[in-house]
Coordinates of C-alpha atoms in Angstrom, one line a residue:
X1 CA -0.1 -29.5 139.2
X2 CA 0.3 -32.1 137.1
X3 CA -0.8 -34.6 134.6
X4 CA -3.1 -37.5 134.2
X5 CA -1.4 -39.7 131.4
X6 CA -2.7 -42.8 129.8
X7 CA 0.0 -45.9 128.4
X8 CA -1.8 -47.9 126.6
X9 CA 0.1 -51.2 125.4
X10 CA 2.1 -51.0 128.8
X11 CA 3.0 -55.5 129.0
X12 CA 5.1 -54.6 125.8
X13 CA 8.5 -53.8 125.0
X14 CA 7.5 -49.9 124.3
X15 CA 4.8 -49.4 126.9
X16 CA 7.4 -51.2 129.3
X17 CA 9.9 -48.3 128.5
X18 CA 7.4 -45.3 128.3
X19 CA 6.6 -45.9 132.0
X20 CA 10.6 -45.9 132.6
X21 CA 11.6 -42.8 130.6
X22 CA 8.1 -40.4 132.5
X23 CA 9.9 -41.3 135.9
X24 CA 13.7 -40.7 134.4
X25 CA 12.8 -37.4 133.0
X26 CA 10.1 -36.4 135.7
X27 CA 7.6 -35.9 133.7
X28 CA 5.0 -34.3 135.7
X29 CA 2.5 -37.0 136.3
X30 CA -0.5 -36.7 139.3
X31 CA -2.1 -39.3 138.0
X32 CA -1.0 -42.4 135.7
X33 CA -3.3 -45.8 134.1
X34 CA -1.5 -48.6 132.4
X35 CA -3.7 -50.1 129.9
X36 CA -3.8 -53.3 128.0
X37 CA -6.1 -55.9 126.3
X38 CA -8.3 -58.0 128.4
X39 CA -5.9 -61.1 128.8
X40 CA -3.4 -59.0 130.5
X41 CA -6.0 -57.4 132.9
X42 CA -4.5 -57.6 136.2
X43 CA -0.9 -57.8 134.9
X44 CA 1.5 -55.9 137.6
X45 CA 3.4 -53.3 135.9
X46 CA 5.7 -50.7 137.9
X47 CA 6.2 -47.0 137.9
X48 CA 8.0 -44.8 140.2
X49 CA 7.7 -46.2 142.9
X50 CA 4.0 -47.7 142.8
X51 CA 2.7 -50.9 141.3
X52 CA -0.3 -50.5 138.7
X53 CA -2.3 -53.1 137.5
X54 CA -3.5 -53.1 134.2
X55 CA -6.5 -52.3 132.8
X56 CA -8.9 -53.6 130.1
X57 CA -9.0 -51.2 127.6
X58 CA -12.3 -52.3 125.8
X59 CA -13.4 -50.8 129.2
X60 CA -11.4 -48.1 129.8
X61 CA -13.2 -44.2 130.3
X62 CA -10.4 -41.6 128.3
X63 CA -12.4 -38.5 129.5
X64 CA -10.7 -36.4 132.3
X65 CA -7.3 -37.8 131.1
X66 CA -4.9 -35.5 129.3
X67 CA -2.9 -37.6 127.2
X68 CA -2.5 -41.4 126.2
X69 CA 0.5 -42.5 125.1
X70 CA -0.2 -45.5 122.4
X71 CA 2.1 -48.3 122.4
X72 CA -1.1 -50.8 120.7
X73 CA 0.1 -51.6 117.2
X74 CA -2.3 -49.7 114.4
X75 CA -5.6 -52.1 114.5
X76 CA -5.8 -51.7 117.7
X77 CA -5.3 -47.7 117.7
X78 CA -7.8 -47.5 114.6
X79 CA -10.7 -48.5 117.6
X80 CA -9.3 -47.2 120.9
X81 CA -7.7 -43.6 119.5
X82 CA -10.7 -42.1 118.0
X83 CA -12.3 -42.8 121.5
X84 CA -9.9 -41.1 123.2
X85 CA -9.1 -38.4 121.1
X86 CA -13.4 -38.2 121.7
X87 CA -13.2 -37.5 125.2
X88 CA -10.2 -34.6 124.9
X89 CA -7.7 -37.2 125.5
X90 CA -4.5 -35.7 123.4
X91 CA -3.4 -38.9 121.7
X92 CA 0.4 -39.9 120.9
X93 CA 0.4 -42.7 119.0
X94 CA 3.5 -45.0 118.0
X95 CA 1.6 -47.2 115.2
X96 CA 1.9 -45.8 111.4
X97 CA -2.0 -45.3 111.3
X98 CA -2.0 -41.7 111.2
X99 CA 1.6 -41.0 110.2
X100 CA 0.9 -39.9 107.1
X101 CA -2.8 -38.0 108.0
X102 CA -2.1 -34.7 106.9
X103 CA -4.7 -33.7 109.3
X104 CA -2.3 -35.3 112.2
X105 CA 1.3 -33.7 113.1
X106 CA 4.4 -35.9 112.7
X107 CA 6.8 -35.2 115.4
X108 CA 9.9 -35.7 116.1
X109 CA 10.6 -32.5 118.8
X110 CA 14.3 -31.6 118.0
X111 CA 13.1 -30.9 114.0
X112 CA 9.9 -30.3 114.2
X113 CA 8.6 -28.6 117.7
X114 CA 6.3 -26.4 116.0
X115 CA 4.1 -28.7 114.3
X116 CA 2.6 -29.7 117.8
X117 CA -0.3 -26.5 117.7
X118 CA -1.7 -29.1 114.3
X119 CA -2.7 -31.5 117.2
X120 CA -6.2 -30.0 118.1
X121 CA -7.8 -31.4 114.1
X122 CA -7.9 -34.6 115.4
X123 CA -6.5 -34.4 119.2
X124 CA -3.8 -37.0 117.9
X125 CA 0.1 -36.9 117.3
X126 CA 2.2 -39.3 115.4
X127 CA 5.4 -40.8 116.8
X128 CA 7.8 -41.5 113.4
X129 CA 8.8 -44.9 112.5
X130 CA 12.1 -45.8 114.4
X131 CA 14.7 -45.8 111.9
X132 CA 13.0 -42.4 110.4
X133 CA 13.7 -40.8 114.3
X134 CA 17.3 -41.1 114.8
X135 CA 17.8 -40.1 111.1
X136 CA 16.0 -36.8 110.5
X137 CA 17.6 -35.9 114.2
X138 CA 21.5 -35.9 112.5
X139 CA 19.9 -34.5 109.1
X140 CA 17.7 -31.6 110.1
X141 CA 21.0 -29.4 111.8
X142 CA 22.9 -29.9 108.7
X143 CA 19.7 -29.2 106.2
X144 CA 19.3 -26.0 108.3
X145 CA 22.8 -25.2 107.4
X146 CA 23.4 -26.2 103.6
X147 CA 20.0 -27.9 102.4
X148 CA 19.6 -31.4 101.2
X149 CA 19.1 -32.0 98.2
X150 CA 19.9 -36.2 98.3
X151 CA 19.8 -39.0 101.3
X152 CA 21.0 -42.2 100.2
X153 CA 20.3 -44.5 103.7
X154 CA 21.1 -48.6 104.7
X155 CA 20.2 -49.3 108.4
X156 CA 21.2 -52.3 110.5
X157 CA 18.1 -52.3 112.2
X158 CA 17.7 -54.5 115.8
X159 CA 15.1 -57.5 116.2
X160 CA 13.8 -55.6 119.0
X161 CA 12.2 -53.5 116.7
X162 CA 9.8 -56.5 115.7
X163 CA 9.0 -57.1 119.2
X164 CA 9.6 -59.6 122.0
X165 CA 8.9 -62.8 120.0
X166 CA 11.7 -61.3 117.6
X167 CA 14.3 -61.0 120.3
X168 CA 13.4 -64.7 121.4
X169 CA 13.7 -66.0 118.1
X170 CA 17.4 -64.5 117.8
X171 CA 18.1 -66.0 121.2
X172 CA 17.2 -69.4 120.8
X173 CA 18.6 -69.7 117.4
X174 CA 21.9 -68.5 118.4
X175 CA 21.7 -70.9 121.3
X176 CA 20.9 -73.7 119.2
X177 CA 23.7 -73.5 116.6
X178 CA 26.1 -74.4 119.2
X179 CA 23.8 -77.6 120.1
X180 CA 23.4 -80.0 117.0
X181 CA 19.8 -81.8 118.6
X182 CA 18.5 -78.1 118.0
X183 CA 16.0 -76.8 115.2
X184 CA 14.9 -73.1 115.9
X185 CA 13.3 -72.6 112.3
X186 CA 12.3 -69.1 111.4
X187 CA 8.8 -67.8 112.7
X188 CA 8.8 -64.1 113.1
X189 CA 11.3 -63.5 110.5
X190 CA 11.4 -65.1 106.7
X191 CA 15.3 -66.5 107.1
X192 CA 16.9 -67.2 109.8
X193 CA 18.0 -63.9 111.7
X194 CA 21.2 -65.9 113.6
X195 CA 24.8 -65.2 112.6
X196 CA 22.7 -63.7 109.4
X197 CA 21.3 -60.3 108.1
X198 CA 17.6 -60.0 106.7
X199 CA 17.4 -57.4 103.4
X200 CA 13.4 -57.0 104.0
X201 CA 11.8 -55.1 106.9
X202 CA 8.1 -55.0 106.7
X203 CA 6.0 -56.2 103.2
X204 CA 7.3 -55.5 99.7
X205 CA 5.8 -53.1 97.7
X206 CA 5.2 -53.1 93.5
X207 CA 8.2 -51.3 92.4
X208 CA 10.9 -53.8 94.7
X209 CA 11.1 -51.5 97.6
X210 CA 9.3 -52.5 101.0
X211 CA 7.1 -50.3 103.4
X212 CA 9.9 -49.8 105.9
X213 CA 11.8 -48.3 103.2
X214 CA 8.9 -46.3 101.9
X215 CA 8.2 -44.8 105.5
X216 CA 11.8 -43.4 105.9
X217 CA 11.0 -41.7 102.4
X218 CA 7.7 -40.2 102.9
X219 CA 8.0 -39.5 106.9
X220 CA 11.5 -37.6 106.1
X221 CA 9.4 -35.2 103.6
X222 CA 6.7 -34.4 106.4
X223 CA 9.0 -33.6 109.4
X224 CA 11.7 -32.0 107.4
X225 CA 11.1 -30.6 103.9
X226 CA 9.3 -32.5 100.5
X227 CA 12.3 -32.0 98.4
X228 CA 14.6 -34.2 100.2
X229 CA 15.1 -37.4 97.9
X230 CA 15.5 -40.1 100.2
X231 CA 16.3 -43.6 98.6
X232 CA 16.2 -46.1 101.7
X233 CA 18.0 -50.3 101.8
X234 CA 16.2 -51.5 105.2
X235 CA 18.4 -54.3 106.8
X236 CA 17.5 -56.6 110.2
X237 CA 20.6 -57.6 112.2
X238 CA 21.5 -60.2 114.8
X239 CA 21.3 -57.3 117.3
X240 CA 18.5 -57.6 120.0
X241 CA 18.2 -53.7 120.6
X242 CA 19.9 -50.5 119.0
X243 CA 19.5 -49.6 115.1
X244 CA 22.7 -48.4 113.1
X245 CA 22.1 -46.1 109.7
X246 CA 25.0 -45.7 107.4
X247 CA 24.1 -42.1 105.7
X248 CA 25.5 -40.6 102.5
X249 CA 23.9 -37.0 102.3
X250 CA 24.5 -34.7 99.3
X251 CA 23.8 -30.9 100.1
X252 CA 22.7 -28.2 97.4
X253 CA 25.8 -26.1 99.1
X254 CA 29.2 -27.2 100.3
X255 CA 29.2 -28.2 103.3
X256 CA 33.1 -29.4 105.3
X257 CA 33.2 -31.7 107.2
X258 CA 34.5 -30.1 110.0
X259 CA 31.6 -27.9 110.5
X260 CA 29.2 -30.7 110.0
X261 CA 30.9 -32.2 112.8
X262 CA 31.3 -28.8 114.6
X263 CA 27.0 -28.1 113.7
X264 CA 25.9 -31.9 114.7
X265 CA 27.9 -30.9 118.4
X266 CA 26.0 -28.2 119.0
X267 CA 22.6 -29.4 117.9
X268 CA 20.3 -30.8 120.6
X269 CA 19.5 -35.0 121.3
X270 CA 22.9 -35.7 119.4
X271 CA 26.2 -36.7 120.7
X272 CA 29.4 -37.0 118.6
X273 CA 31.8 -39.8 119.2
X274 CA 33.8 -39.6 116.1
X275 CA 37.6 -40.0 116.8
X276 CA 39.6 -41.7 113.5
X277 CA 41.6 -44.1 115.7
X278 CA 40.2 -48.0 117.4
X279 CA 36.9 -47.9 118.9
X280 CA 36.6 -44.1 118.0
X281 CA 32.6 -44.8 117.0
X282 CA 29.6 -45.7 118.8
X283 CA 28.2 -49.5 118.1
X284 CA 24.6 -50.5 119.1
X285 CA 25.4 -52.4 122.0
X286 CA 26.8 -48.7 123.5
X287 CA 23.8 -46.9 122.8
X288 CA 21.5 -49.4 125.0
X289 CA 19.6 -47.2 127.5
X290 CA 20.9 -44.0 126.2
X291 CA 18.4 -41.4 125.4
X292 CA 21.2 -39.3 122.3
X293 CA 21.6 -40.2 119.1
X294 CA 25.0 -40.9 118.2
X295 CA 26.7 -39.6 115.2
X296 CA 30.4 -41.4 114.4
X297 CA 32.5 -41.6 111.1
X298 CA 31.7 -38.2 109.7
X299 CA 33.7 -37.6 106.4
X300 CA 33.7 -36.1 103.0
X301 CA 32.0 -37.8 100.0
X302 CA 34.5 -37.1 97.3
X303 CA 32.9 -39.0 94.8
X304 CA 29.5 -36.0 94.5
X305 CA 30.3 -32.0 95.0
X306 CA 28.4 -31.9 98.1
X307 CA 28.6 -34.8 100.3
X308 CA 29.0 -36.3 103.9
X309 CA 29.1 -39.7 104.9
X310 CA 28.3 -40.0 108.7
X311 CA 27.5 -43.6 110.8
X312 CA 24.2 -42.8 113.4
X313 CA 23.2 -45.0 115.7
X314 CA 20.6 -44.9 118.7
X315 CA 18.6 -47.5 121.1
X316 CA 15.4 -47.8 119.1
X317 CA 13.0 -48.4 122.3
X318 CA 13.9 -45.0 123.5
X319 CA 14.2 -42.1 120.8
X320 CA 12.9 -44.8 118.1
X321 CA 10.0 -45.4 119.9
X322 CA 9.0 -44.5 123.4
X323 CA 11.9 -41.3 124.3
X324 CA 9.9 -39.4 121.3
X325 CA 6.1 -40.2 122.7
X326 CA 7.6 -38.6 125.8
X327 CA 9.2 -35.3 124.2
X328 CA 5.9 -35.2 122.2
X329 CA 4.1 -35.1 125.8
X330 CA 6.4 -32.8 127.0
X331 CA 6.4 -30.6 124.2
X332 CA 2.2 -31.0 124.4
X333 CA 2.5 -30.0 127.8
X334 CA 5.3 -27.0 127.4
X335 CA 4.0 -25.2 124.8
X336 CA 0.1 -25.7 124.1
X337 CA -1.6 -27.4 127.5
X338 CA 0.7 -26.1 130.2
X339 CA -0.2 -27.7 133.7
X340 CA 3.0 -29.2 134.4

């Protein structure tokens, strides 16, 4: 016995890769709807090996279905989640609406499993922001282990990460500096994102920071611990999927770097590539379709008494996004619903 799971937002990029990872990690589905707004009503979509047809979700009945996963951006969920969550639909929502809800678990399953029994306040579970989902993965082994008392972060984040208009805007704009009759000026991004890197993910906020910056600050606290200082530099790169996160971590006790390395091995979702020779690291373009978190460039940071340096990278669509929705599911399913 199985499952009857929802994907709501299933045309885009996320949705798109939900439906892949349930049939890659045989998730135990019996029955499955693919959901959308009314202009894509009819839209073919495939699973397994079935064709589904979208549905409208304005018109869309959420009771007898066990969990939606929500791929709809967060004015969207504000209308549709409520309804579902209504009809004992578990929902397990991507947008940042209820991230910070304290009433509504953030998850990522490899820190935080145990947070999932909070889902039944408002029968709704938040997925982390991207960048915040590969991070807290390397850091919650090594807080375990020695405590952190300081994260100093810059990610390289991917355009994929603002959606498909984003990756097409990187694509024609690279095509069209090799022809001189082309003009691709900037419309998803404030610069040109080409042969350039952006300094501003998201809307700036009073005191210089932006909200992308803010959300790997305050969604660290809630999945790992409120004492970690967490001072974030959000950057978008030419890169059309996988984000990269240069980490400097400084640790209330000493911590070698040889058992960081030795502790990151061992610790689950995480695989170390970190050879000090040519090509000993992982680069975004590797990561594509990988479901780990790669950890490279692991090192002492001589210049604090208790620091590590480490280079993380991981394909944002899949634990950044839609890999985590699922391990929320299958944690939902494992430990608190238990059909599967």
């Amino acid at each position: 016995m199985g499952y009857r799971i929802v994907v709501a937002g299933a045309t885009g990029n996320v949705g798109r890769e939900m439906l892949n990872i349930l049939e890659e990690r045989q998730f135990p589905v019996d029955e499955i709807a693919v959901l959308a707004s009314r202009r894509s009503q009819g839209t073919e979509v495939t699973f397994a090996d079935k064709t589904l047809k979208i549905q409208d979700i304005e018109q869309f009945d959420f009771a007898g279905w066990d969990m939606a996963l929500f791929a709809i951006g967060s004015d969207a969920t504000k209308k549709f989640a409520p309804i579902a969550a209504a009809a004992n639909c578990v929902v397990i929502d991507n947008s940042s609406l209820y991230r910070y809800d304290p009433d509504v678990p953030l998850i990522v399953p490899e820190c935080n499993a145990d947070a999932i029994h909070g889902y039944a306040k408002k029968n709704i579970i938040a997925n982390p922001n991207c960048s915040t989902a590969q991070m807290v993965v390397a850091l919650k082994p090594l807080h375990d282990r020695a405590k952190i008392k300081r994260v100093v972060v810059s990610t390289y984040q991917s355009v994929s990460g603002s959606g498909k208009d984003a990756m097409d805007e990187l694509w024609d704009q690279t095509k069209a500096v090799y022809n001189p009759t082309s003009d691709v000026p900037p419309k998803v991004y404030t610069k040109e994102i080409a042969f350039n890197v952006i300094p501003h993910i998201d809307v700036f906020l009073d005191d210089g920071s932006t909200k992308e910056e803010w959300k790997m600050v305050a969604e660290t606290k809630k999945i790992i611990d409120t004492k970690i200082k967490v001072t974030a530099t959000c950057v978008r790169v030419p890169v059309f999927v996988g984000h990269s996160e240069s980490i400097n971590i400084e640790f209330e006790d000493f911590l070698d770097e040889d058992e960081a390395r030795d502790i990151l091995r061992q610790s689950p979702g995480i695989m170390v590539i970190d050879k000090r020779e040519d090509g000993g690291y992982v680069t975004p373009k590797e990561c594509v379709g990988d479901f780990a978190t790669f950890i490279s460039r692991i090192r002492q940071d001589s210049t604090v008494e208790n620091g590590i340096n480490l280079w993380c990278v991981s394909d944002n669509l899949r634990k950044g996004a839609a890999l985590n929705a699922v391990q929320i599911a299958e944690t939902l399913g494992r430990e608190v619903l238990k059909k599967g």
